[in-house]
């Protein structure tokens, strides 16, 4: 069994997920239920208007895109089976 003591030892998808959540946690919209998942889509309750352009670009690279409602983020990378 592997011992994931540093991020360098984690699989890339796990590192990306944790980095994305860390960025998104800076501006949460819902402290009790920050995520919901349906139809292969993970939605994160955080308002894109609160993020810098650099944060938005990094989140997009990681797989978190501004949702159609422009009030949350969606990921098909982490929400799809």
mmCIF file with all atom_site columns, N, CA and C in Angstrom:
data_model
loop_
_atom_site.group_PDB
_atom_site.id
_atom_site.type_symbol
_atom_site.label_atom_id
_atom_site.label_alt_id
_atom_site.label_comp_id
_atom_site.label_asym_id
_atom_site.label_entity_id
_atom_site.label_seq_id
_atom_site.pdbx_PDB_ins_code
_atom_site.Cartn_x
_atom_site.Cartn_y
_atom_site.Cartn_z
_atom_site.occupancy
_atom_site.B_iso_or_equiv
_atom_site.pdbx_formal_charge
_atom_site.auth_seq_id
_atom_site.auth_comp_id
_atom_site.auth_asym_id
_atom_site.auth_atom_id
_atom_site.pdbx_PDB_model_num
ATOM 1   N N  . UNK A 1 1  ? 0.845   -1.187 0.000   1.00 0.00 ? 1  UNK A N  1
ATOM 2   C CA . UNK A 1 1  ? 0.000   0.000  0.000   1.00 0.00 ? 1  UNK A CA 1
ATOM 3   C C  . UNK A 1 1  ? 0.885   1.242  0.000   1.00 0.00 ? 1  UNK A C  1
ATOM 4   N N  . UNK A 1 2  ? 0.564   2.205  -0.828  1.00 0.00 ? 2  UNK A N  1
ATOM 5   C CA . UNK A 1 2  ? 1.350   3.428  -0.928  1.00 0.00 ? 2  UNK A CA 1
ATOM 6   C C  . UNK A 1 2  ? 1.068   4.346  0.245   1.00 0.00 ? 2  UNK A C  1
ATOM 7   N N  . UNK A 1 3  ? 2.087   5.096  0.606   1.00 0.00 ? 3  UNK A N  1
ATOM 8   C CA . UNK A 1 3  ? 1.952   6.097  1.656   1.00 0.00 ? 3  UNK A CA 1
ATOM 9   C C  . UNK A 1 3  ? 1.999   7.464  0.997   1.00 0.00 ? 3  UNK A C  1
ATOM 10  N N  . UNK A 1 4  ? 0.841   8.104  0.843   1.00 0.00 ? 4  UNK A N  1
ATOM 11  C CA . UNK A 1 4  ? 0.770   9.414  0.195   1.00 0.00 ? 4  UNK A CA 1
ATOM 12  C C  . UNK A 1 4  ? 1.022   10.507 1.228   1.00 0.00 ? 4  UNK A C  1
ATOM 13  N N  . UNK A 1 5  ? 2.302   10.720 1.524   1.00 0.00 ? 5  UNK A N  1
ATOM 14  C CA . UNK A 1 5  ? 2.634   11.719 2.544   1.00 0.00 ? 5  UNK A CA 1
ATOM 15  C C  . UNK A 1 5  ? 2.859   13.097 1.950   1.00 0.00 ? 5  UNK A C  1
ATOM 16  N N  . UNK A 1 6  ? 3.096   13.170 0.650   1.00 0.00 ? 6  UNK A N  1
ATOM 17  C CA . UNK A 1 6  ? 3.247   14.467 0.002   1.00 0.00 ? 6  UNK A CA 1
ATOM 18  C C  . UNK A 1 6  ? 2.401   14.496 -1.253  1.00 0.00 ? 6  UNK A C  1
ATOM 19  N N  . UNK A 1 7  ? 2.063   15.683 -1.698  1.00 0.00 ? 7  UNK A N  1
ATOM 20  C CA . UNK A 1 7  ? 1.266   15.810 -2.918  1.00 0.00 ? 7  UNK A CA 1
ATOM 21  C C  . UNK A 1 7  ? 1.971   15.216 -4.124  1.00 0.00 ? 7  UNK A C  1
ATOM 22  N N  . UNK A 1 8  ? 3.304   15.236 -4.131  1.00 0.00 ? 8  UNK A N  1
ATOM 23  C CA . UNK A 1 8  ? 4.049   14.684 -5.263  1.00 0.00 ? 8  UNK A CA 1
ATOM 24  C C  . UNK A 1 8  ? 3.802   13.198 -5.444  1.00 0.00 ? 8  UNK A C  1
ATOM 25  N N  . UNK A 1 9  ? 3.407   12.522 -4.392  1.00 0.00 ? 9  UNK A N  1
ATOM 26  C CA . UNK A 1 9  ? 3.175   11.086 -4.464  1.00 0.00 ? 9  UNK A CA 1
ATOM 27  C C  . UNK A 1 9  ? 1.736   10.744 -4.849  1.00 0.00 ? 9  UNK A C  1
ATOM 28  N N  . UNK A 1 10 ? 0.867   11.719 -4.871  1.00 0.00 ? 10 UNK A N  1
ATOM 29  C CA . UNK A 1 10 ? -0.536  11.474 -5.211  1.00 0.00 ? 10 UNK A CA 1
ATOM 30  C C  . UNK A 1 10 ? -0.708  11.399 -6.721  1.00 0.00 ? 10 UNK A C  1
ATOM 31  N N  . UNK A 1 11 ? -1.695  10.639 -7.175  1.00 0.00 ? 11 UNK A N  1
ATOM 32  C CA . UNK A 1 11 ? -2.030  10.664 -8.599  1.00 0.00 ? 11 UNK A CA 1
ATOM 33  C C  . UNK A 1 11 ? -2.420  12.084 -9.022  1.00 0.00 ? 11 UNK A C  1
ATOM 34  N N  . UNK A 1 12 ? -2.151  12.427 -10.277 1.00 0.00 ? 12 UNK A N  1
ATOM 35  C CA . UNK A 1 12 ? -2.378  13.780 -10.779 1.00 0.00 ? 12 UNK A CA 1
ATOM 36  C C  . UNK A 1 12 ? -3.810  14.257 -10.563 1.00 0.00 ? 12 UNK A C  1
ATOM 37  N N  . UNK A 1 13 ? -4.793  13.410 -10.829 1.00 0.00 ? 13 UNK A N  1
ATOM 38  C CA . UNK A 1 13 ? -6.190  13.832 -10.673 1.00 0.00 ? 13 UNK A CA 1
ATOM 39  C C  . UNK A 1 13 ? -6.494  14.218 -9.226  1.00 0.00 ? 13 UNK A C  1
ATOM 40  N N  . UNK A 1 14 ? -5.931  13.488 -8.280  1.00 0.00 ? 14 UNK A N  1
ATOM 41  C CA . UNK A 1 14 ? -6.144  13.823 -6.871  1.00 0.00 ? 14 UNK A CA 1
ATOM 42  C C  . UNK A 1 14 ? -5.483  15.144 -6.524  1.00 0.00 ? 14 UNK A C  1
ATOM 43  N N  . UNK A 1 15 ? -4.263  15.392 -7.024  1.00 0.00 ? 15 UNK A N  1
ATOM 44  C CA . UNK A 1 15 ? -3.595  16.671 -6.774  1.00 0.00 ? 15 UNK A CA 1
ATOM 45  C C  . UNK A 1 15 ? -4.411  17.819 -7.351  1.00 0.00 ? 15 UNK A C  1
ATOM 46  N N  . UNK A 1 16 ? -4.910  17.640 -8.576  1.00 0.00 ? 16 UNK A N  1
ATOM 47  C CA . UNK A 1 16 ? -5.700  18.687 -9.218  1.00 0.00 ? 16 UNK A CA 1
ATOM 48  C C  . UNK A 1 16 ? -6.990  18.956 -8.456  1.00 0.00 ? 16 UNK A C  1
ATOM 49  N N  . UNK A 1 17 ? -7.645  17.899 -8.010  1.00 0.00 ? 17 UNK A N  1
ATOM 50  C CA . UNK A 1 17 ? -8.893  18.051 -7.254  1.00 0.00 ? 17 UNK A CA 1
ATOM 51  C C  . UNK A 1 17 ? -8.640  18.827 -5.967  1.00 0.00 ? 17 UNK A C  1
ATOM 52  N N  . UNK A 1 18 ? -7.605  18.452 -5.240  1.00 0.00 ? 18 UNK A N  1
ATOM 53  C CA . UNK A 1 18 ? -7.305  19.135 -3.978  1.00 0.00 ? 18 UNK A CA 1
ATOM 54  C C  . UNK A 1 18 ? -6.899  20.591 -4.201  1.00 0.00 ? 18 UNK A C  1
ATOM 55  N N  . UNK A 1 19 ? -6.133  20.853 -5.243  1.00 0.00 ? 19 UNK A N  1
ATOM 56  C CA . UNK A 1 19 ? -5.761  22.235 -5.546  1.00 0.00 ? 19 UNK A CA 1
ATOM 57  C C  . UNK A 1 19 ? -7.002  23.055 -5.895  1.00 0.00 ? 19 UNK A C  1
ATOM 58  N N  . UNK A 1 20 ? -7.874  22.496 -6.715  1.00 0.00 ? 20 UNK A N  1
ATOM 59  C CA . UNK A 1 20 ? -9.098  23.190 -7.090  1.00 0.00 ? 20 UNK A CA 1
ATOM 60  C C  . UNK A 1 20 ? -9.981  23.491 -5.888  1.00 0.00 ? 20 UNK A C  1
ATOM 61  N N  . UNK A 1 21 ? -10.165 22.510 -5.033  1.00 0.00 ? 21 UNK A N  1
ATOM 62  C CA . UNK A 1 21 ? -10.998 22.713 -3.843  1.00 0.00 ? 21 UNK A CA 1
ATOM 63  C C  . UNK A 1 21 ? -10.371 23.756 -2.925  1.00 0.00 ? 21 UNK A C  1
ATOM 64  N N  . UNK A 1 22 ? -9.054  23.752 -2.823  1.00 0.00 ? 22 UNK A N  1
ATOM 65  C CA . UNK A 1 22 ? -8.372  24.743 -1.990  1.00 0.00 ? 22 UNK A CA 1
ATOM 66  C C  . UNK A 1 22 ? -8.618  26.156 -2.511  1.00 0.00 ? 22 UNK A C  1
ATOM 67  N N  . UNK A 1 23 ? -8.545  26.344 -3.818  1.00 0.00 ? 23 UNK A N  1
ATOM 68  C CA . UNK A 1 23 ? -8.824  27.661 -4.404  1.00 0.00 ? 23 UNK A CA 1
ATOM 69  C C  . UNK A 1 23 ? -10.289 28.028 -4.201  1.00 0.00 ? 23 UNK A C  1
ATOM 70  N N  . UNK A 1 24 ? -11.191 27.090 -4.472  1.00 0.00 ? 24 UNK A N  1
ATOM 71  C CA . UNK A 1 24 ? -12.631 27.357 -4.360  1.00 0.00 ? 24 UNK A CA 1
ATOM 72  C C  . UNK A 1 24 ? -13.049 27.663 -2.923  1.00 0.00 ? 24 UNK A C  1
ATOM 73  N N  . UNK A 1 25 ? -12.371 27.079 -1.959  1.00 0.00 ? 25 UNK A N  1
ATOM 74  C CA . UNK A 1 25 ? -12.713 27.280 -0.549  1.00 0.00 ? 25 UNK A CA 1
ATOM 75  C C  . UNK A 1 25 ? -12.423 28.704 -0.075  1.00 0.00 ? 25 UNK A C  1
ATOM 76  N N  . UNK A 1 26 ? -11.708 29.478 -0.861  1.00 0.00 ? 26 UNK A N  1
ATOM 77  C CA . UNK A 1 26 ? -11.406 30.867 -0.485  1.00 0.00 ? 26 UNK A CA 1
ATOM 78  C C  . UNK A 1 26 ? -12.647 31.758 -0.524  1.00 0.00 ? 26 UNK A C  1
ATOM 79  N N  . UNK A 1 27 ? -13.624 31.373 -1.347  1.00 0.00 ? 27 UNK A N  1
ATOM 80  C CA . UNK A 1 27 ? -14.831 32.207 -1.517  1.00 0.00 ? 27 UNK A CA 1
ATOM 81  C C  . UNK A 1 27 ? -16.089 31.330 -1.568  1.00 0.00 ? 27 UNK A C  1
ATOM 82  N N  . UNK A 1 28 ? -16.404 30.631 -0.482  1.00 0.00 ? 28 UNK A N  1
ATOM 83  C CA . UNK A 1 28 ? -17.564 29.734 -0.513  1.00 0.00 ? 28 UNK A CA 1
ATOM 84  C C  . UNK A 1 28 ? -18.885 30.498 -0.482  1.00 0.00 ? 28 UNK A C  1
ATOM 85  N N  . UNK A 1 29 ? -19.894 29.887 -1.099  1.00 0.00 ? 29 UNK A N  1
ATOM 86  C CA . UNK A 1 29 ? -21.256 30.427 -1.042  1.00 0.00 ? 29 UNK A CA 1
ATOM 87  C C  . UNK A 1 29 ? -22.132 29.632 -0.076  1.00 0.00 ? 29 UNK A C  1
ATOM 88  N N  . UNK A 1 30 ? -21.681 28.431 0.276   1.00 0.00 ? 30 UNK A N  1
ATOM 89  C CA . UNK A 1 30 ? -22.479 27.559 1.121   1.00 0.00 ? 30 UNK A CA 1
ATOM 90  C C  . UNK A 1 30 ? -21.540 26.777 2.029   1.00 0.00 ? 30 UNK A C  1
ATOM 91  N N  . UNK A 1 31 ? -21.500 27.134 3.307   1.00 0.00 ? 31 UNK A N  1
ATOM 92  C CA . UNK A 1 31 ? -20.581 26.497 4.250   1.00 0.00 ? 31 UNK A CA 1
ATOM 93  C C  . UNK A 1 31 ? -21.042 25.111 4.692   1.00 0.00 ? 31 UNK A C  1
ATOM 94  N N  . UNK A 1 32 ? -22.310 24.790 4.505   1.00 0.00 ? 32 UNK A N  1
ATOM 95  C CA . UNK A 1 32 ? -22.845 23.511 4.980   1.00 0.00 ? 32 UNK A CA 1
ATOM 96  C C  . UNK A 1 32 ? -22.812 22.457 3.877   1.00 0.00 ? 32 UNK A C  1
ATOM 97  N N  . UNK A 1 33 ? -23.204 22.828 2.679   1.00 0.00 ? 33 UNK A N  1
ATOM 98  C CA . UNK A 1 33 ? -23.239 21.892 1.549   1.00 0.00 ? 33 UNK A CA 1
ATOM 99  C C  . UNK A 1 33 ? -22.540 22.528 0.347   1.00 0.00 ? 33 UNK A C  1
ATOM 100 N N  . UNK A 1 34 ? -21.202 22.508 0.330   1.00 0.00 ? 34 UNK A N  1
ATOM 101 C CA . UNK A 1 34 ? -20.488 23.211 -0.726  1.00 0.00 ? 34 UNK A CA 1
ATOM 102 C C  . UNK A 1 34 ? -20.509 22.522 -2.089  1.00 0.00 ? 34 UNK A C  1
ATOM 103 N N  . UNK A 1 35 ? -20.937 21.254 -2.138  1.00 0.00 ? 35 UNK A N  1
ATOM 104 C CA . UNK A 1 35 ? -20.940 20.504 -3.395  1.00 0.00 ? 35 UNK A CA 1
ATOM 105 C C  . UNK A 1 35 ? -22.281 19.823 -3.618  1.00 0.00 ? 35 UNK A C  1
ATOM 106 N N  . UNK A 1 36 ? -22.614 19.602 -4.872  1.00 0.00 ? 36 UNK A N  1
ATOM 107 C CA . UNK A 1 36 ? -23.651 18.637 -5.200  1.00 0.00 ? 36 UNK A CA 1
ATOM 108 C C  . UNK A 1 36 ? -23.307 18.035 -6.554  1.00 0.00 ? 36 UNK A C  1
ATOM 109 N N  . UNK A 1 37 ? -23.739 16.820 -6.737  1.00 0.00 ? 37 UNK A N  1
ATOM 110 C CA . UNK A 1 37 ? -23.378 16.086 -7.941  1.00 0.00 ? 37 UNK A CA 1
ATOM 111 C C  . UNK A 1 37 ? -24.631 15.451 -8.530  1.00 0.00 ? 37 UNK A C  1
ATOM 112 N N  . UNK A 1 38 ? -24.807 15.650 -9.837  1.00 0.00 ? 38 UNK A N  1
ATOM 113 C CA . UNK A 1 38 ? -25.935 15.031 -10.536 1.00 0.00 ? 38 UNK A CA 1
ATOM 114 C C  . UNK A 1 38 ? -25.612 14.958 -12.016 1.00 0.00 ? 38 UNK A C  1
ATOM 115 N N  . UNK A 1 39 ? -26.088 13.939 -12.649 1.00 0.00 ? 39 UNK A N  1
ATOM 116 C CA . UNK A 1 39 ? -25.920 13.775 -14.099 1.00 0.00 ? 39 UNK A CA 1
ATOM 117 C C  . UNK A 1 39 ? -24.466 13.963 -14.538 1.00 0.00 ? 39 UNK A C  1
ATOM 118 N N  . UNK A 1 40 ? -23.562 13.312 -13.829 1.00 0.00 ? 40 UNK A N  1
ATOM 119 C CA . UNK A 1 40 ? -22.133 13.342 -14.156 1.00 0.00 ? 40 UNK A CA 1
ATOM 120 C C  . UNK A 1 40 ? -21.491 14.710 -14.015 1.00 0.00 ? 40 UNK A C  1
ATOM 121 N N  . UNK A 1 41 ? -22.087 15.586 -13.251 1.00 0.00 ? 41 UNK A N  1
ATOM 122 C CA . UNK A 1 41 ? -21.545 16.932 -13.079 1.00 0.00 ? 41 UNK A CA 1
ATOM 123 C C  . UNK A 1 41 ? -21.413 17.239 -11.596 1.00 0.00 ? 41 UNK A C  1
ATOM 124 N N  . UNK A 1 42 ? -20.208 17.639 -11.189 1.00 0.00 ? 42 UNK A N  1
ATOM 125 C CA . UNK A 1 42 ? -19.967 18.118 -9.838  1.00 0.00 ? 42 UNK A CA 1
ATOM 126 C C  . UNK A 1 42 ? -20.143 19.631 -9.849  1.00 0.00 ? 42 UNK A C  1
ATOM 127 N N  . UNK A 1 43 ? -21.011 20.151 -9.003  1.00 0.00 ? 43 UNK A N  1
ATOM 128 C CA . UNK A 1 43 ? -21.221 21.592 -8.887  1.00 0.00 ? 43 UNK A CA 1
ATOM 129 C C  . UNK A 1 43 ? -20.655 22.043 -7.548  1.00 0.00 ? 43 UNK A C  1
ATOM 130 N N  . UNK A 1 44 ? -19.901 23.153 -7.579  1.00 0.00 ? 44 UNK A N  1
ATOM 131 C CA . UNK A 1 44 ? -19.308 23.720 -6.377  1.00 0.00 ? 44 UNK A CA 1
ATOM 132 C C  . UNK A 1 44 ? -19.945 25.083 -6.132  1.00 0.00 ? 44 UNK A C  1
ATOM 133 N N  . UNK A 1 45 ? -20.456 25.264 -4.930  1.00 0.00 ? 45 UNK A N  1
ATOM 134 C CA . UNK A 1 45 ? -21.141 26.500 -4.553  1.00 0.00 ? 45 UNK A CA 1
ATOM 135 C C  . UNK A 1 45 ? -20.118 27.566 -4.168  1.00 0.00 ? 45 UNK A C  1
ATOM 136 N N  . UNK A 1 46 ? -19.657 28.295 -5.165  1.00 0.00 ? 46 UNK A N  1
ATOM 137 C CA . UNK A 1 46 ? -18.745 29.419 -4.973  1.00 0.00 ? 46 UNK A CA 1
ATOM 138 C C  . UNK A 1 46 ? -18.997 30.375 -6.132  1.00 0.00 ? 46 UNK A C  1
ATOM 139 N N  . UNK A 1 47 ? -19.128 31.658 -5.829  1.00 0.00 ? 47 UNK A N  1
ATOM 140 C CA . UNK A 1 47 ? -19.485 32.644 -6.844  1.00 0.00 ? 47 UNK A CA 1
ATOM 141 C C  . UNK A 1 47 ? -18.260 33.062 -7.656  1.00 0.00 ? 47 UNK A C  1
ATOM 142 N N  . UNK A 1 48 ? -18.249 32.791 -8.959  1.00 0.00 ? 48 UNK A N  1
ATOM 143 C CA . UNK A 1 48 ? -17.101 33.149 -9.797  1.00 0.00 ? 48 UNK A CA 1
ATOM 144 C C  . UNK A 1 48 ? -16.734 34.632 -9.746  1.00 0.00 ? 48 UNK A C  1
ATOM 145 N N  . UNK A 1 49 ? -17.692 35.505 -9.475  1.00 0.00 ? 49 UNK A N  1
ATOM 146 C CA . UNK A 1 49 ? -17.418 36.939 -9.424  1.00 0.00 ? 49 UNK A CA 1
ATOM 147 C C  . UNK A 1 49 ? -16.448 37.302 -8.301  1.00 0.00 ? 49 UNK A C  1
ATOM 148 N N  . UNK A 1 50 ? -16.291 36.425 -7.318  1.00 0.00 ? 50 UNK A N  1
ATOM 149 C CA . UNK A 1 50 ? -15.412 36.691 -6.182  1.00 0.00 ? 50 UNK A CA 1
ATOM 150 C C  . UNK A 1 50 ? -13.958 36.304 -6.440  1.00 0.00 ? 50 UNK A C  1
ATOM 151 N N  . UNK A 1 51 ? -13.674 35.702 -7.590  1.00 0.00 ? 51 UNK A N  1
ATOM 152 C CA . UNK A 1 51 ? -12.336 35.186 -7.881  1.00 0.00 ? 51 UNK A CA 1
ATOM 153 C C  . UNK A 1 51 ? -11.586 36.103 -8.841  1.00 0.00 ? 51 UNK A C  1
ATOM 154 N N  . UNK A 1 52 ? -10.266 36.101 -8.713  1.00 0.00 ? 52 UNK A N  1
ATOM 155 C CA . UNK A 1 52 ? -9.435  36.881 -9.631  1.00 0.00 ? 52 UNK A CA 1
ATOM 156 C C  . UNK A 1 52 ? -9.386  36.180 -10.990 1.00 0.00 ? 52 UNK A C  1
ATOM 157 N N  . UNK A 1 53 ? -8.970  36.915 -12.001 1.00 0.00 ? 53 UNK A N  1
ATOM 158 C CA . UNK A 1 53 ? -8.811  36.318 -13.332 1.00 0.00 ? 53 UNK A CA 1
ATOM 159 C C  . UNK A 1 53 ? -7.812  35.167 -13.295 1.00 0.00 ? 53 UNK A C  1
ATOM 160 N N  . UNK A 1 54 ? -6.746  35.315 -12.522 1.00 0.00 ? 54 UNK A N  1
ATOM 161 C CA . UNK A 1 54 ? -5.741  34.260 -12.416 1.00 0.00 ? 54 UNK A CA 1
ATOM 162 C C  . UNK A 1 54 ? -6.335  33.001 -11.768 1.00 0.00 ? 54 UNK A C  1
ATOM 163 N N  . UNK A 1 55 ? -7.145  33.190 -10.726 1.00 0.00 ? 55 UNK A N  1
ATOM 164 C CA . UNK A 1 55 ? -7.789  32.045 -10.079 1.00 0.00 ? 55 UNK A CA 1
ATOM 165 C C  . UNK A 1 55 ? -8.754  31.359 -11.042 1.00 0.00 ? 55 UNK A C  1
ATOM 166 N N  . UNK A 1 56 ? -9.543  32.140 -11.766 1.00 0.00 ? 56 UNK A N  1
ATOM 167 C CA . UNK A 1 56 ? -10.496 31.574 -12.726 1.00 0.00 ? 56 UNK A CA 1
ATOM 168 C C  . UNK A 1 56 ? -9.776  30.779 -13.816 1.00 0.00 ? 56 UNK A C  1
ATOM 169 N N  . UNK A 1 57 ? -8.660  31.295 -14.283 1.00 0.00 ? 57 UNK A N  1
ATOM 170 C CA . UNK A 1 57 ? -7.885  30.598 -15.313 1.00 0.00 ? 57 UNK A CA 1
ATOM 171 C C  . UNK A 1 57 ? -7.327  29.286 -14.773 1.00 0.00 ? 57 UNK A C  1
ATOM 172 N N  . UNK A 1 58 ? -6.801  29.319 -13.548 1.00 0.00 ? 58 UNK A N  1
ATOM 173 C CA . UNK A 1 58 ? -6.252  28.090 -12.955 1.00 0.00 ? 58 UNK A CA 1
ATOM 174 C C  . UNK A 1 58 ? -7.361  27.067 -12.714 1.00 0.00 ? 58 UNK A C  1
ATOM 175 N N  . UNK A 1 59 ? -8.504  27.512 -12.213 1.00 0.00 ? 59 UNK A N  1
ATOM 176 C CA . UNK A 1 59 ? -9.626  26.601 -11.984 1.00 0.00 ? 59 UNK A CA 1
ATOM 177 C C  . UNK A 1 59 ? -10.078 25.960 -13.292 1.00 0.00 ? 59 UNK A C  1
ATOM 178 N N  . UNK A 1 60 ? -10.126 26.734 -14.354 1.00 0.00 ? 60 UNK A N  1
ATOM 179 C CA . UNK A 1 60 ? -10.506 26.201 -15.659 1.00 0.00 ? 60 UNK A CA 1
ATOM 180 C C  . UNK A 1 60 ? -9.510  25.125 -16.109 1.00 0.00 ? 60 UNK A C  1
ATOM 181 N N  . UNK A 1 61 ? -8.235  25.395 -15.916 1.00 0.00 ? 61 UNK A N  1
ATOM 182 C CA . UNK A 1 61 ? -7.192  24.421 -16.267 1.00 0.00 ? 61 UNK A CA 1
ATOM 183 C C  . UNK A 1 61 ? -7.352  23.132 -15.465 1.00 0.00 ? 61 UNK A C  1
ATOM 184 N N  . UNK A 1 62 ? -7.752  23.259 -14.214 1.00 0.00 ? 62 UNK A N  1
ATOM 185 C CA . UNK A 1 62 ? -7.928  22.095 -13.349 1.00 0.00 ? 62 UNK A CA 1
ATOM 186 C C  . UNK A 1 62 ? -9.218  21.330 -13.629 1.00 0.00 ? 62 UNK A C  1
ATOM 187 N N  . UNK A 1 63 ? -10.138 21.930 -14.363 1.00 0.00 ? 63 UNK A N  1
ATOM 188 C CA . UNK A 1 63 ? -11.383 21.251 -14.698 1.00 0.00 ? 63 UNK A CA 1
ATOM 189 C C  . UNK A 1 63 ? -12.616 21.812 -14.034 1.00 0.00 ? 63 UNK A C  1
ATOM 190 N N  . UNK A 1 64 ? -12.497 22.985 -13.410 1.00 0.00 ? 64 UNK A N  1
ATOM 191 C CA . UNK A 1 64 ? -13.641 23.649 -12.788 1.00 0.00 ? 64 UNK A CA 1
ATOM 192 C C  . UNK A 1 64 ? -13.997 24.864 -13.619 1.00 0.00 ? 64 UNK A C  1
ATOM 193 N N  . UNK A 1 65 ? -15.120 24.802 -14.305 1.00 0.00 ? 65 UNK A N  1
ATOM 194 C CA . UNK A 1 65 ? -15.535 25.891 -15.183 1.00 0.00 ? 65 UNK A CA 1
ATOM 195 C C  . UNK A 1 65 ? -16.724 26.641 -14.587 1.00 0.00 ? 65 UNK A C  1
ATOM 196 N N  . UNK A 1 66 ? -16.813 27.921 -14.934 1.00 0.00 ? 66 UNK A N  1
ATOM 197 C CA . UNK A 1 66 ? -17.947 28.716 -14.464 1.00 0.00 ? 66 UNK A CA 1
ATOM 198 C C  . UNK A 1 66 ? -19.221 28.070 -14.986 1.00 0.00 ? 66 UNK A C  1
ATOM 199 N N  . UNK A 1 67 ? -20.182 27.865 -14.091 1.00 0.00 ? 67 UNK A N  1
ATOM 200 C CA . UNK A 1 67 ? -21.428 27.209 -14.450 1.00 0.00 ? 67 UNK A CA 1
ATOM 201 C C  . UNK A 1 67 ? -22.298 28.074 -15.350 1.00 0.00 ? 67 UNK A C  1
ATOM 202 N N  . UNK A 1 68 ? -23.257 27.428 -15.983 1.00 0.00 ? 68 UNK A N  1
ATOM 203 C CA . UNK A 1 68 ? -24.184 28.144 -16.872 1.00 0.00 ? 68 UNK A CA 1
ATOM 204 C C  . UNK A 1 68 ? -24.921 29.257 -16.145 1.00 0.00 ? 68 UNK A C  1
ATOM 205 N N  . UNK A 1 69 ? -25.149 29.084 -14.850 1.00 0.00 ? 69 UNK A N  1
ATOM 206 C CA . UNK A 1 69 ? -25.851 30.106 -14.073 1.00 0.00 ? 69 UNK A CA 1
ATOM 207 C C  . UNK A 1 69 ? -24.936 31.279 -13.694 1.00 0.00 ? 69 UNK A C  1
ATOM 208 N N  . UNK A 1 70 ? -23.634 31.125 -13.955 1.00 0.00 ? 70 UNK A N  1
ATOM 209 C CA . UNK A 1 70 ? -22.614 32.130 -13.628 1.00 0.00 ? 70 UNK A CA 1
ATOM 210 C C  . UNK A 1 70 ? -22.569 32.456 -12.146 1.00 0.00 ? 70 UNK A C  1
ATOM 211 N N  . UNK A 1 71 ? -23.092 31.551 -11.310 1.00 0.00 ? 71 UNK A N  1
ATOM 212 C CA . UNK A 1 71 ? -23.076 31.735 -9.859  1.00 0.00 ? 71 UNK A CA 1
ATOM 213 C C  . UNK A 1 71 ? -22.434 30.560 -9.140  1.00 0.00 ? 71 UNK A C  1
ATOM 214 N N  . UNK A 1 72 ? -21.839 29.652 -9.898  1.00 0.00 ? 72 UNK A N  1
ATOM 215 C CA . UNK A 1 72 ? -21.207 28.469 -9.312  1.00 0.00 ? 72 UNK A CA 1
ATOM 216 C C  . UNK A 1 72 ? -20.170 27.954 -10.312 1.00 0.00 ? 72 UNK A C  1
ATOM 217 N N  . UNK A 1 73 ? -19.526 26.859 -9.941  1.00 0.00 ? 73 UNK A N  1
ATOM 218 C CA . UNK A 1 73 ? -18.574 26.189 -10.823 1.00 0.00 ? 73 UNK A CA 1
ATOM 219 C C  . UNK A 1 73 ? -19.046 24.768 -11.076 1.00 0.00 ? 73 UNK A C  1
ATOM 220 N N  . UNK A 1 74 ? -18.777 24.277 -12.271 1.00 0.00 ? 74 UNK A N  1
ATOM 221 C CA . UNK A 1 74 ? -19.127 22.900 -12.632 1.00 0.00 ? 74 UNK A CA 1
ATOM 222 C C  . UNK A 1 74 ? -17.868 22.158 -13.070 1.00 0.00 ? 74 UNK A C  1
ATOM 223 N N  . UNK A 1 75 ? -17.866 20.863 -12.800 1.00 0.00 ? 75 UNK A N  1
ATOM 224 C CA . UNK A 1 75 ? -16.776 20.020 -13.286 1.00 0.00 ? 75 UNK A CA 1
ATOM 225 C C  . UNK A 1 75 ? -17.346 18.706 -13.787 1.00 0.00 ? 75 UNK A C  1
ATOM 226 N N  . UNK A 1 76 ? -17.066 18.428 -15.034 1.00 0.00 ? 76 UNK A N  1
ATOM 227 C CA . UNK A 1 76 ? -17.395 17.111 -15.571 1.00 0.00 ? 76 UNK A CA 1
ATOM 228 C C  . UNK A 1 76 ? -16.201 16.183 -15.378 1.00 0.00 ? 76 UNK A C  1
ATOM 229 N N  . UNK A 1 77 ? -15.020 16.751 -15.156 1.00 0.00 ? 77 UNK A N  1
ATOM 230 C CA . UNK A 1 77 ? -13.823 15.943 -14.922 1.00 0.00 ? 77 UNK A CA 1
ATOM 231 C C  . UNK A 1 77 ? -13.951 15.165 -13.615 1.00 0.00 ? 77 UNK A C  1
ATOM 232 N N  . UNK A 1 78 ? -14.424 15.808 -12.567 1.00 0.00 ? 78 UNK A N  1
ATOM 233 C CA . UNK A 1 78 ? -14.495 15.174 -11.249 1.00 0.00 ? 78 UNK A CA 1
ATOM 234 C C  . UNK A 1 78 ? -15.896 14.686 -10.907 1.00 0.00 ? 78 UNK A C  1
ATOM 235 N N  . UNK A 1 79 ? -16.875 14.991 -11.744 1.00 0.00 ? 79 UNK A N  1
ATOM 236 C CA . UNK A 1 79 ? -18.233 14.573 -11.439 1.00 0.00 ? 79 UNK A CA 1
ATOM 237 C C  . UNK A 1 79 ? -18.728 13.446 -12.313 1.00 0.00 ? 79 UNK A C  1
ATOM 238 N N  . UNK A 1 80 ? -17.909 13.020 -13.265 1.00 0.00 ? 80 UNK A N  1
ATOM 239 C CA . UNK A 1 80 ? -18.335 11.994 -14.199 1.00 0.00 ? 80 UNK A CA 1
ATOM 240 C C  . UNK A 1 80 ? -17.715 10.652 -13.857 1.00 0.00 ? 80 UNK A C  1
ATOM 241 N N  . UNK A 1 81 ? -18.506 9.608  -14.046 1.00 0.00 ? 81 UNK A N  1
ATOM 242 C CA . UNK A 1 81 ? -18.001 8.259  -13.746 1.00 0.00 ? 81 UNK A CA 1
ATOM 243 C C  . UNK A 1 81 ? -17.155 7.746  -14.877 1.00 0.00 ? 81 UNK A C  1
#
